[in-house]
């Protein structure tokens, strides 16, 4: 089947490449470790030139053969590749944004082999405290089809995003540093000293953590409840191998307690790694969020739609 | 002047020794690096025995000469020296506690040189989420004289404590991991990457952090507002050398937002390092806490009173 688009999900730690066919069907996909902070360094010849640029090298290794086989295939990319530390900076677009406005704002960079790479800009919200995202906007836009007029999309991760979408437009979003806080506390704080990794998910401890976040004690905030991960251990109410999932539940619970109450009866879509989404789904249920579902293939679908909006995909091939 | 008591403030990272005279006046004091996690290791002869025990070595180096000069001087100690990782475990006493009940619960350990060391137990609160302290109880009891019937005592630090005292009894307390969270985020998270140390206290940035914690944005919790330390930098609203104090104000603001509203019109006493107490005093004013003052010499005064309650100090010398 003839490909129509190369779509790159290019983040800090990895580079995923998709070869998409008609209607955006995934013909082939690859995942490589060439995130923008981990680029290849070994010089190689590209288009007859000895190349030392890490972005060029990574790009060529991700999809050079696809372009050789089918020159002129359009290329679109999202994620940190468009940040100030990326290949070329695609300036943030302010909320509200939708597929049409973002698709018309792609930022082009000409690669060594002459192919134009179209980078999706990140999104900034400047009302109140500023908030930014890069990559998540594409995932959000990729999962909207078939949803109602108002939906909340959660993207759990190192920096979780919660994105409000009204009539197909991203109107507001928040960031919670839950995943990174969990990682640094487990690795570098006193809480990690008594933690022991568990082979199995400690569901009871996780739920207990969520409930503490929702309790009266939780009202004092996470800086206070954190200490319970230690004291419950000291008082033998939490075994060492329960402590990591207790802390995970506690932090996720505090994150969810920060969502607007109105979200309780709104459809919520989770996008992200399956295991992490399962934790969030469990915690959301405990917090009383009623309508939660999971989305798949968010990035490749988002990139497909943005490429369409940008006119990168030739309609004749789509028929 | 004849000494009446040796008082040791023996924590995780340091050992402070006080030689106290009549009415608890400080005759001499020393500070050494021999916290319970940093004990001396070089063997030395003590009381005719070659000693390798770190606690004995530290004890001897802190006050061996005072005891040589005045054998029979009573010794009292508080802090992590009484923890499970300490010299000898002094089991926690449950709230409520006061000087009398805690003074009667001292835990004795006989040192190599034959001197009995009386260790103040830590305090545990078992209502709701468990909470523990070791050392702070002594400081709290040390500052109560002359205060009203109801007072809130704040002990800022790595793990800040907020202790409610009613009629001289510690009835309830909370712990906030503010200081440690600040340290690990600055050192190990993405927030540290754009921070630059400032020679001067960045008052404006600190105040801004406190205000964000108190704002509507702050309602979503610290996991959410944390990200603003990055985005305000990205949008050039916060210089690199303002970011540490912004984060400090933000975290302290969230801590203070977790205090009960009733504390707004209560007397509040701060105990701790001067520079840190100054930050808290500033933040408390911004948060609308009206009656804040600082206490001095809390530990030595607390140890003196506990020694009195325990009958360690001979009344004849006190006259």
Coordinates of C-alpha atoms in Angstrom, one line a residue:
Chain A
X1 CA 0.0 0.0 0.0
X2 CA 1.3 3.4 -1.0
X3 CA 2.2 5.6 2.0
X4 CA 0.8 9.1 2.3
X5 CA 2.6 10.6 5.3
X6 CA 5.5 10.1 7.6
X7 CA 4.6 11.2 11.1
X8 CA 7.2 11.6 13.8
X9 CA 6.5 11.7 17.6
X10 CA 9.8 13.2 18.7
X11 CA 10.2 13.8 22.4
X12 CA 12.9 14.3 24.9
X13 CA 13.8 10.6 25.3
X14 CA 12.5 8.8 22.2
X15 CA 11.6 9.2 18.6
X16 CA 8.7 7.2 17.1
X17 CA 8.2 7.1 13.4
X18 CA 4.9 6.1 11.6
X19 CA 4.4 5.5 7.9
X20 CA 0.8 6.2 7.4
X21 CA -1.4 5.1 4.4
X22 CA -4.8 6.2 3.2
X23 CA -7.1 7.5 5.9
X24 CA -4.1 7.5 8.2
X25 CA -3.9 3.8 8.7
X26 CA -0.5 2.8 10.2
X27 CA 1.5 0.8 7.6
X28 CA 4.7 0.6 9.6
X29 CA 6.1 2.0 12.8
X30 CA 9.4 2.3 14.6
X31 CA 10.6 3.4 18.0
X32 CA 14.1 4.6 18.5
X33 CA 16.0 6.0 21.5
X34 CA 16.9 9.2 19.6
X35 CA 15.1 11.7 21.8
X36 CA 16.3 15.3 21.5
X37 CA 18.4 14.8 24.6
X38 CA 19.9 11.5 23.3
X39 CA 20.8 12.1 19.7
X40 CA 23.2 10.0 17.6
X41 CA 26.8 11.3 17.5
X42 CA 28.5 9.1 15.0
X43 CA 29.0 11.0 11.7
X44 CA 27.5 9.4 8.6
X45 CA 27.0 10.4 5.0
X46 CA 23.5 11.7 4.1
X47 CA 22.6 12.9 0.7
X48 CA 26.3 12.8 -0.3
X49 CA 27.4 15.0 2.6
X50 CA 29.3 13.8 5.7
X51 CA 26.8 14.8 8.4
X52 CA 27.5 15.4 12.1
X53 CA 24.2 16.9 13.1
X54 CA 22.4 14.7 15.6
X55 CA 18.9 15.7 14.4
X56 CA 19.8 14.9 10.8
X57 CA 21.3 11.6 11.8
X58 CA 18.3 10.6 13.9
X59 CA 15.8 11.7 11.2
X60 CA 17.7 9.8 8.6
X61 CA 17.9 6.7 10.7
X62 CA 14.2 6.9 11.6
X63 CA 12.8 7.3 8.1
X64 CA 15.6 7.7 5.5
X65 CA 14.7 4.4 3.8
X66 CA 11.0 5.3 3.6
X67 CA 11.9 8.5 1.9
X68 CA 14.4 6.7 -0.5
X69 CA 11.6 4.3 -1.5
X70 CA 9.0 7.1 -1.9
X71 CA 10.6 10.5 -2.3
X72 CA 8.3 13.4 -1.9
X73 CA 6.4 11.8 1.0
X74 CA 5.4 14.7 3.3
X75 CA 6.8 14.6 6.8
X76 CA 5.2 16.0 10.0
X77 CA 6.6 15.9 13.5
X78 CA 5.4 16.9 17.0
X79 CA 6.9 17.1 20.4
X80 CA 10.1 18.6 21.9
X81 CA 11.7 18.5 18.5
X82 CA 10.1 21.9 18.1
X83 CA 11.4 23.4 21.4
X84 CA 14.2 25.8 21.9
X85 CA 16.4 22.8 22.5
X86 CA 15.0 20.9 19.5
X87 CA 15.8 20.8 15.8
X88 CA 14.2 24.1 15.1
X89 CA 12.0 26.2 17.3
X90 CA 8.3 26.2 16.5
X91 CA 6.9 29.1 18.6
X92 CA 4.1 28.3 20.9
X93 CA 0.5 29.1 19.8
X94 CA -1.8 30.6 22.3
X95 CA -5.0 28.9 23.4
X96 CA -7.6 28.4 22.1
X97 CA -6.4 26.2 19.3
X98 CA -8.0 23.6 17.1
X99 CA -6.9 21.3 14.3
X100 CA -7.4 24.0 11.7
X101 CA -5.5 26.8 13.4
X102 CA -2.7 24.5 14.5
X103 CA -2.4 22.8 11.1
X104 CA -2.0 26.2 9.5
X105 CA 0.8 27.1 11.9
X106 CA 3.2 24.3 11.2
X107 CA 6.9 25.3 11.3
X108 CA 9.1 24.0 8.4
X109 CA 12.7 23.0 8.5
X110 CA 14.5 21.8 5.4
X111 CA 16.5 18.7 6.1
X112 CA 19.8 17.8 4.5
X113 CA 18.2 15.5 2.0
X114 CA 15.9 18.4 0.9
X115 CA 12.8 17.1 2.5
X116 CA 10.7 19.7 4.4
X117 CA 9.9 18.6 7.9
X118 CA 6.7 20.3 9.3
X119 CA 6.8 20.7 13.0
X120 CA 3.7 21.2 15.1
X121 CA 4.0 24.2 17.4
X122 CA 3.4 23.7 21.1
X123 CA 0.6 25.4 22.9
X124 CA 0.8 28.1 25.6
X125 CA -1.9 29.4 27.8
X126 CA -1.2 32.9 29.0
X127 CA -4.3 33.5 31.2
X128 CA -3.2 33.4 34.9
X129 CA -0.1 31.3 35.5
X130 CA 1.4 30.4 32.1
X131 CA 1.2 26.8 31.0
X132 CA 2.9 25.1 28.1
X133 CA 2.8 21.8 26.3
X134 CA 4.5 20.2 23.3
X135 CA 3.3 17.0 21.8
X136 CA 0.2 16.7 24.0
X137 CA -1.7 19.1 21.9
X138 CA -1.3 16.7 19.0
X139 CA -2.5 13.7 21.1
X140 CA -5.5 15.7 22.3
X141 CA -6.6 16.7 18.8
X142 CA -6.1 13.1 17.7
X143 CA -8.7 11.7 20.0
X144 CA -11.6 14.1 19.6
X145 CA -13.5 12.4 16.8
X146 CA -16.9 11.1 17.9
X147 CA -16.7 12.9 21.3
X148 CA -19.3 15.3 22.6
X149 CA -19.0 19.1 22.7
X150 CA -17.2 19.3 26.1
X151 CA -14.5 16.8 27.2
X152 CA -11.6 16.6 29.6
X153 CA -8.5 14.8 28.4
X154 CA -5.9 13.6 30.8
X155 CA -2.4 12.8 29.7
X156 CA -0.7 11.2 32.8
X157 CA 3.1 11.3 32.8
X158 CA 6.1 12.9 34.3
X159 CA 4.3 16.2 33.8
X160 CA 0.6 15.2 33.6
X161 CA -1.6 17.5 31.5
X162 CA -5.3 17.9 31.9
X163 CA -6.8 19.6 28.8
X164 CA -10.3 21.0 28.4
X165 CA -11.7 20.8 25.0
X166 CA -14.9 22.7 23.9
X167 CA -16.3 22.1 20.4
X168 CA -13.0 20.8 19.2
X169 CA -10.9 23.6 20.6
X170 CA -8.4 23.4 23.3
X171 CA -9.5 26.1 25.7
X172 CA -7.6 25.5 28.9
X173 CA -5.1 23.1 30.4
X174 CA -3.1 22.5 33.6
X175 CA 0.1 20.7 34.3
X176 CA 0.8 18.6 37.4
X177 CA 4.4 17.5 38.0
X178 CA 3.2 14.3 39.6
X179 CA 5.4 11.8 37.8
X180 CA 8.6 13.7 38.3
X181 CA 7.8 14.5 42.0
X182 CA 7.2 10.8 42.5
X183 CA 10.5 9.9 40.9
X184 CA 12.7 12.4 42.7
X185 CA 11.1 11.7 46.1
X186 CA 11.5 8.0 45.7
X187 CA 15.1 8.3 44.6
X188 CA 16.4 11.3 46.6
X189 CA 14.2 11.9 49.7
X190 CA 13.9 10.2 53.1
X191 CA 10.8 8.5 51.7
X192 CA 12.8 6.4 49.4
X193 CA 15.0 5.0 52.2
X194 CA 12.3 2.7 53.5
X195 CA 10.7 1.9 50.2
X196 CA 11.2 -1.5 48.7
X197 CA 10.2 -2.3 45.1
X198 CA 7.3 -4.6 44.7
X199 CA 6.9 -7.1 41.9
X200 CA 3.1 -6.7 42.0
X201 CA 1.0 -3.7 42.0
X202 CA 0.0 -3.0 45.6
X203 CA -3.6 -2.1 44.9
X204 CA -4.6 -1.7 48.6
X205 CA -1.8 0.6 49.4
X206 CA -2.4 2.6 46.2
X207 CA -6.1 3.0 47.1
X208 CA -5.2 4.0 50.6
X209 CA -2.9 6.7 49.2
X210 CA -5.7 8.1 47.0
X211 CA -8.1 8.1 49.9
X212 CA -5.7 10.0 52.2
X213 CA -5.4 12.6 49.5
X214 CA -9.2 13.0 49.4
X215 CA -9.6 12.9 53.2
X216 CA -9.6 15.8 55.7
X217 CA -5.9 15.2 56.2
X218 CA -5.5 15.7 52.5
X219 CA -6.9 19.2 52.9
X220 CA -3.6 20.3 54.4
X221 CA -2.0 19.6 51.0
X222 CA 0.5 17.1 49.7
X223 CA 3.5 18.7 51.6
X224 CA 1.8 17.5 54.7
X225 CA 0.4 14.1 53.7
X226 CA 3.7 13.1 52.1
X227 CA 5.1 12.5 55.6
X228 CA 2.5 9.8 56.2
X229 CA 4.4 7.6 53.7
X230 CA 7.1 7.5 56.4
X231 CA 5.0 7.4 59.5
X232 CA 2.7 4.7 58.3
X233 CA 5.9 2.7 57.8
X234 CA 7.3 3.6 61.2
X235 CA 4.0 2.4 62.8
X236 CA 4.0 -0.8 60.8
X237 CA 0.8 0.1 58.9
X238 CA 2.6 0.0 55.6
X239 CA 5.1 -2.6 54.5
X240 CA 8.2 -1.4 52.7
X241 CA 7.0 -2.9 49.4
X242 CA 3.7 -1.1 49.8
X243 CA 5.3 2.3 50.2
X244 CA 6.0 3.0 46.5
X245 CA 2.4 2.4 45.5
X246 CA 1.0 4.2 48.5
X247 CA 3.1 7.3 47.5
X248 CA 1.9 6.9 43.9
X249 CA -1.7 6.8 45.0
X250 CA -1.2 9.7 47.3
X251 CA 0.3 11.9 44.6
X252 CA -2.2 10.9 41.9
X253 CA -5.0 11.5 44.4
X254 CA -3.8 15.0 45.1
X255 CA -3.5 15.6 41.4
X256 CA -7.1 14.5 40.8
X257 CA -8.3 16.5 43.8
X258 CA -7.0 19.6 41.9
X259 CA -9.4 19.0 39.0
X260 CA -12.5 21.1 38.8
X261 CA -15.6 19.6 40.4
X262 CA -17.5 20.1 37.1
X263 CA -15.3 17.4 35.6
X264 CA -17.0 14.8 37.8
X265 CA -19.9 14.4 35.3
X266 CA -18.0 15.2 32.1
X267 CA -16.5 12.6 29.8
X268 CA -12.9 12.0 30.6
X269 CA -10.4 10.5 28.1
X270 CA -7.0 9.2 29.2
X271 CA -4.1 9.1 26.8
X272 CA -0.8 7.5 27.6
X273 CA 1.1 4.4 28.7
X274 CA -1.3 1.6 29.5
X275 CA 0.0 0.8 33.0
X276 CA -0.1 4.5 34.1
X277 CA -3.5 5.0 32.6
X278 CA -4.8 2.0 34.5
X279 CA -3.6 3.7 37.8
X280 CA -5.3 6.9 36.9
X281 CA -8.5 5.1 35.9
X282 CA -8.5 3.4 39.3
X283 CA -7.9 6.6 41.1
X284 CA -10.5 8.5 39.1
X285 CA -13.1 5.9 40.0
X286 CA -12.2 6.3 43.7
X287 CA -12.5 10.1 43.3
X288 CA -16.0 9.8 41.8
X289 CA -15.3 10.6 38.2
X290 CA -18.0 8.7 36.4
X291 CA -17.2 8.7 32.7
X292 CA -13.6 7.6 32.0
X293 CA -12.3 5.9 28.9
X294 CA -9.0 5.3 27.2
X295 CA -7.8 6.4 23.8
X296 CA -5.4 4.7 21.5
X297 CA -3.1 5.9 18.7
X298 CA -3.6 9.5 19.8
X299 CA -0.4 10.8 18.4
X300 CA -0.5 9.3 14.9
X301 CA -4.2 10.2 14.5
X302 CA -3.4 13.8 15.6
X303 CA -0.5 14.1 13.2
X304 CA -2.6 12.8 10.4
X305 CA -5.4 15.3 11.0
X306 CA -2.9 18.2 11.3
X307 CA -1.2 17.1 8.1
X308 CA -4.6 17.1 6.4
X309 CA -5.5 20.6 7.8
X310 CA -2.1 21.8 6.5
X311 CA -2.8 20.5 3.1
X312 CA 0.2 18.1 3.2
X313 CA -1.7 15.1 2.1
X314 CA -2.7 15.0 -1.6
X315 CA -6.4 14.5 -1.8
X316 CA -6.0 12.5 -5.1
X317 CA -4.3 9.7 -3.2
X318 CA -6.9 9.7 -0.4
X319 CA -9.8 8.8 -2.7
Chain B
X1 CA 29.8 29.3 88.4
X2 CA 29.0 25.7 89.3
X3 CA 27.2 23.8 86.5
X4 CA 24.0 22.0 87.2
X5 CA 23.2 20.2 84.0
X6 CA 24.7 19.0 80.8
X7 CA 22.1 19.3 78.0
X8 CA 22.6 17.7 74.6
X9 CA 20.7 18.6 71.4
X10 CA 21.7 15.5 69.4
X11 CA 20.2 15.3 65.9
X12 CA 20.9 13.7 62.6
X13 CA 23.6 16.0 61.5
X14 CA 24.9 17.8 64.6
X15 CA 25.5 17.6 68.3
X16 CA 25.1 20.7 70.4
X17 CA 26.2 20.5 74.1
X18 CA 25.2 23.1 76.7
X19 CA 26.6 23.4 80.2
X20 CA 23.8 25.0 82.2
X21 CA 24.1 26.8 85.5
X22 CA 21.5 27.8 88.1
X23 CA 18.1 28.7 86.6
X24 CA 19.3 27.1 83.4
X25 CA 21.6 29.9 82.4
X26 CA 24.0 28.8 79.6
X27 CA 27.6 28.8 81.0
X28 CA 29.2 27.3 77.9
X29 CA 28.1 25.7 74.7
X30 CA 29.6 23.7 71.8
X31 CA 28.5 22.6 68.5
X32 CA 30.0 19.5 66.8
X33 CA 29.4 17.7 63.6
X34 CA 28.7 14.4 65.4
X35 CA 25.1 13.9 64.4
X36 CA 23.9 10.3 64.7
X37 CA 24.5 9.8 61.0
X38 CA 28.0 11.3 61.2
X39 CA 29.6 9.7 64.3
X40 CA 33.4 9.6 65.0
X41 CA 35.1 6.4 64.0
X42 CA 38.6 6.6 65.4
X43 CA 39.0 4.4 68.5
X44 CA 40.0 6.2 71.7
X45 CA 40.4 5.3 75.3
X46 CA 37.5 6.3 77.5
X47 CA 37.4 5.5 81.2
X48 CA 40.4 3.1 80.7
X49 CA 38.7 1.1 77.9
X50 CA 39.6 1.3 74.2
X51 CA 36.3 2.4 72.7
X52 CA 35.1 2.1 69.2
X53 CA 31.4 3.0 69.7
X54 CA 30.6 6.2 67.8
X55 CA 28.0 7.4 70.3
X56 CA 30.4 7.0 73.2
X57 CA 33.2 8.7 71.3
X58 CA 30.9 11.6 70.3
X59 CA 29.5 11.9 73.8
X60 CA 33.0 12.0 75.3
X61 CA 34.3 14.6 72.9
X62 CA 31.2 16.8 73.5
X63 CA 31.3 16.9 77.3
X64 CA 33.9 14.5 78.7
X65 CA 36.0 17.3 80.1
X66 CA 32.9 18.9 81.8
X67 CA 32.2 15.6 83.4
X68 CA 35.9 15.2 84.5
X69 CA 35.8 18.6 86.1
X70 CA 32.4 18.0 87.8
X71 CA 31.6 14.3 88.1
X72 CA 28.0 13.5 88.9
X73 CA 26.6 16.3 86.8
X74 CA 23.3 15.1 85.3
X75 CA 23.0 14.7 81.6
X76 CA 19.9 15.0 79.5
X77 CA 19.6 14.7 75.7
X78 CA 16.9 15.1 73.0
X79 CA 16.6 14.5 69.3
X80 CA 17.4 11.6 67.0
X81 CA 19.8 10.2 69.6
X82 CA 16.7 8.5 71.0
X83 CA 15.5 7.0 67.6
X84 CA 15.8 3.5 66.5
X85 CA 19.0 4.5 64.7
X86 CA 20.2 6.4 67.7
X87 CA 22.2 5.5 70.8
X88 CA 19.3 3.9 72.5
X89 CA 15.7 4.0 71.5
X90 CA 13.4 6.1 73.7
X91 CA 9.9 5.0 72.6
X92 CA 7.5 7.7 71.4
X93 CA 5.0 9.1 73.9
X94 CA 1.5 9.7 72.6
X95 CA -0.1 13.1 72.5
X96 CA -1.1 14.9 74.6
X97 CA 2.2 15.5 76.5
X98 CA 3.5 18.3 78.7
X99 CA 6.7 19.0 80.6
X100 CA 5.6 16.8 83.6
X101 CA 4.6 13.7 81.6
X102 CA 7.5 13.9 79.3
X103 CA 10.0 14.6 82.1
X104 CA 8.8 11.5 83.9
X105 CA 9.3 9.4 80.8
X106 CA 13.0 9.9 80.1
X107 CA 14.9 6.9 78.9
X108 CA 18.2 6.2 80.5
X109 CA 21.3 4.7 79.0
X110 CA 24.5 4.2 81.0
X111 CA 27.6 5.5 79.2
X112 CA 31.0 3.8 79.4
X113 CA 32.2 6.3 81.9
X114 CA 29.3 5.4 84.2
X115 CA 27.3 8.5 83.7
X116 CA 23.5 8.0 83.1
X117 CA 22.3 9.8 79.9
X118 CA 18.6 10.7 80.1
X119 CA 17.0 10.8 76.7
X120 CA 13.8 12.7 76.0
X121 CA 11.3 10.5 74.1
X122 CA 9.9 11.7 70.8
X123 CA 6.2 12.3 70.5
X124 CA 3.7 10.4 68.3
X125 CA 0.1 11.5 67.4
X126 CA -2.0 8.5 66.5
X127 CA -5.3 10.1 65.7
X128 CA -5.8 10.1 61.9
X129 CA -2.6 9.9 60.0
X130 CA 0.3 9.1 62.4
X131 CA 2.7 11.9 63.0
X132 CA 6.0 11.9 64.9
X133 CA 8.7 14.2 66.1
X134 CA 12.0 14.0 68.0
X135 CA 13.6 17.0 69.4
X136 CA 10.9 19.5 68.4
X137 CA 8.8 18.5 71.5
X138 CA 11.7 19.8 73.7
X139 CA 11.9 23.0 71.8
X140 CA 8.1 23.5 72.0
X141 CA 8.1 22.9 75.8
X142 CA 11.0 25.3 76.1
X143 CA 9.2 28.3 74.7
X144 CA 5.9 28.1 76.5
X145 CA 6.6 30.2 79.5
X146 CA 4.6 33.5 79.6
X147 CA 2.4 32.5 76.7
X148 CA -1.4 32.3 76.7
X149 CA -3.5 29.2 77.0
X150 CA -3.6 28.5 73.3
X151 CA -0.6 28.9 71.0
X152 CA 0.6 27.5 67.7
X153 CA 4.3 26.8 67.4
X154 CA 6.0 26.6 64.0
X155 CA 9.4 24.9 63.6
X156 CA 10.4 25.4 60.0
X157 CA 13.0 23.1 58.6
X158 CA 13.6 20.1 56.4
X159 CA 10.4 18.6 57.9
X160 CA 8.5 21.6 59.3
X161 CA 6.4 21.0 62.4
X162 CA 3.3 22.9 63.4
X163 CA 2.4 22.2 67.0
X164 CA -0.7 23.1 68.8
X165 CA -0.4 23.7 72.5
X166 CA -3.3 24.1 74.9
X167 CA -2.7 24.9 78.5
X168 CA 0.9 23.8 78.3
X169 CA 0.1 20.5 76.6
X170 CA 1.0 19.5 73.1
X171 CA -2.3 18.3 71.8
X172 CA -1.8 18.1 68.0
X173 CA 0.9 18.6 65.4
X174 CA 1.4 18.3 61.7
X175 CA 4.5 17.8 59.6
X176 CA 5.2 19.4 56.2
X177 CA 8.1 18.1 54.1
X178 CA 8.6 21.6 52.7
X179 CA 12.4 21.9 53.2
X180 CA 13.3 18.5 51.8
X181 CA 10.9 18.9 48.9
X182 CA 12.6 22.2 48.1
X183 CA 16.0 20.6 48.2
X184 CA 15.3 17.6 46.1
X185 CA 13.3 19.6 43.5
X186 CA 16.1 22.1 43.2
X187 CA 18.8 19.5 43.0
X188 CA 17.1 16.7 41.0
X189 CA 14.1 17.9 39.0
X190 CA 13.7 19.9 35.9
X191 CA 13.1 23.0 38.0
X192 CA 16.7 23.1 39.1
X193 CA 18.0 23.2 35.6
X194 CA 17.0 26.8 35.0
X195 CA 17.6 28.0 38.5
X196 CA 20.6 30.1 39.3
X197 CA 21.8 30.8 42.9
X198 CA 21.3 34.4 44.0
X199 CA 23.6 36.2 46.4
X200 CA 20.7 38.2 47.7
X201 CA 17.3 37.2 49.0
X202 CA 14.9 37.8 46.1
X203 CA 12.1 39.2 48.1
X204 CA 9.8 40.0 45.2
X205 CA 10.1 36.5 43.7
X206 CA 9.6 35.0 47.1
X207 CA 6.4 37.0 47.7
X208 CA 5.1 36.2 44.3
X209 CA 5.5 32.5 45.1
X210 CA 3.6 32.9 48.3
X211 CA 0.8 34.7 46.5
X212 CA 0.5 32.1 43.8
X213 CA 0.1 29.4 46.5
X214 CA -2.7 31.5 48.0
X215 CA -4.4 32.3 44.7
X216 CA -7.1 30.5 42.8
X217 CA -4.3 28.7 40.9
X218 CA -3.0 27.5 44.2
X219 CA -6.3 25.7 44.9
X220 CA -5.2 23.0 42.4
X221 CA -2.4 22.2 44.8
X222 CA 1.4 22.4 44.8
X223 CA 1.8 19.6 42.2
X224 CA 0.2 22.0 39.7
X225 CA 1.7 25.3 40.8
X226 CA 5.2 23.9 40.8
X227 CA 5.2 23.9 37.0
X228 CA 4.9 27.7 37.1
X229 CA 8.5 27.9 38.4
X230 CA 9.4 26.7 34.9
X231 CA 6.8 28.4 32.8
X232 CA 7.4 31.8 34.4
X233 CA 11.0 31.3 33.4
X234 CA 10.1 30.2 29.9
X235 CA 8.0 33.4 29.5
X236 CA 10.8 35.6 30.9
X237 CA 8.7 36.6 33.9
X238 CA 11.1 35.1 36.3
X239 CA 14.9 35.5 36.0
X240 CA 17.1 32.4 36.7
X241 CA 18.3 33.9 39.9
X242 CA 14.8 34.6 41.1
X243 CA 13.6 31.0 40.6
X244 CA 15.0 29.5 43.8
X245 CA 13.3 32.1 46.0
X246 CA 10.1 31.9 44.0
X247 CA 10.0 28.1 44.6
X248 CA 10.8 28.7 48.2
X249 CA 7.9 31.1 48.6
X250 CA 5.6 28.9 46.6
X251 CA 6.3 25.9 48.8
X252 CA 6.2 27.8 52.1
X253 CA 2.9 29.5 50.9
X254 CA 1.4 26.0 50.3
X255 CA 2.5 24.9 53.7
X256 CA 0.9 27.9 55.4
X257 CA -2.3 27.5 53.3
X258 CA -2.5 24.1 55.0
X259 CA -2.7 25.6 58.5
X260 CA -6.1 25.9 60.2
X261 CA -7.9 29.2 59.6
X262 CA -8.4 29.5 63.3
X263 CA -4.6 30.0 63.6
X264 CA -5.0 33.4 61.9
X265 CA -5.8 35.1 65.2
X266 CA -3.8 32.9 67.5
X267 CA -0.4 33.7 68.8
X268 CA 2.2 32.0 66.6
X269 CA 5.8 31.4 67.8
X270 CA 8.5 30.4 65.3
X271 CA 11.5 28.4 66.5
X272 CA 14.5 27.7 64.3
X273 CA 17.3 29.1 62.2
X274 CA 17.1 32.8 62.0
X275 CA 17.2 33.1 58.2
X276 CA 14.5 30.5 57.7
X277 CA 12.3 31.9 60.4
X278 CA 12.6 35.3 58.6
X279 CA 11.2 33.7 55.5
X280 CA 8.3 32.2 57.4
X281 CA 7.6 35.4 59.2
X282 CA 7.4 37.2 55.9
X283 CA 5.2 34.6 54.4
X284 CA 2.9 34.4 57.4
X285 CA 2.3 38.2 57.2
X286 CA 1.4 37.8 53.5
X287 CA -1.0 35.0 54.5
X288 CA -2.7 37.2 57.1
X289 CA -1.4 35.6 60.3
X290 CA -1.4 38.5 62.7
X291 CA 0.5 37.6 65.8
X292 CA 3.9 36.1 65.0
X293 CA 7.0 36.2 67.1
X294 CA 10.3 34.4 67.3
X295 CA 11.7 32.4 70.2
X296 CA 15.3 31.9 71.3
X297 CA 17.2 29.2 73.1
X298 CA 14.2 26.9 72.8
X299 CA 16.2 23.6 73.1
X300 CA 18.3 24.4 76.1
X301 CA 15.3 25.9 78.0
X302 CA 13.2 22.8 77.2
X303 CA 15.9 20.4 78.3
X304 CA 16.3 22.4 81.5
X305 CA 12.6 22.2 82.3
X306 CA 12.4 18.5 81.5
X307 CA 15.4 17.8 83.7
X308 CA 13.7 19.7 86.5
X309 CA 10.5 17.8 86.0
X310 CA 12.5 14.6 86.0
X311 CA 14.1 15.6 89.3
X312 CA 17.6 15.5 87.8
X313 CA 18.5 18.9 89.1
X314 CA 19.3 19.1 92.8
X315 CA 17.1 21.8 94.4
X316 CA 19.8 22.7 96.9
X317 CA 22.1 24.0 94.2
X318 CA 19.2 25.9 92.6
X319 CA 18.6 28.1 95.6

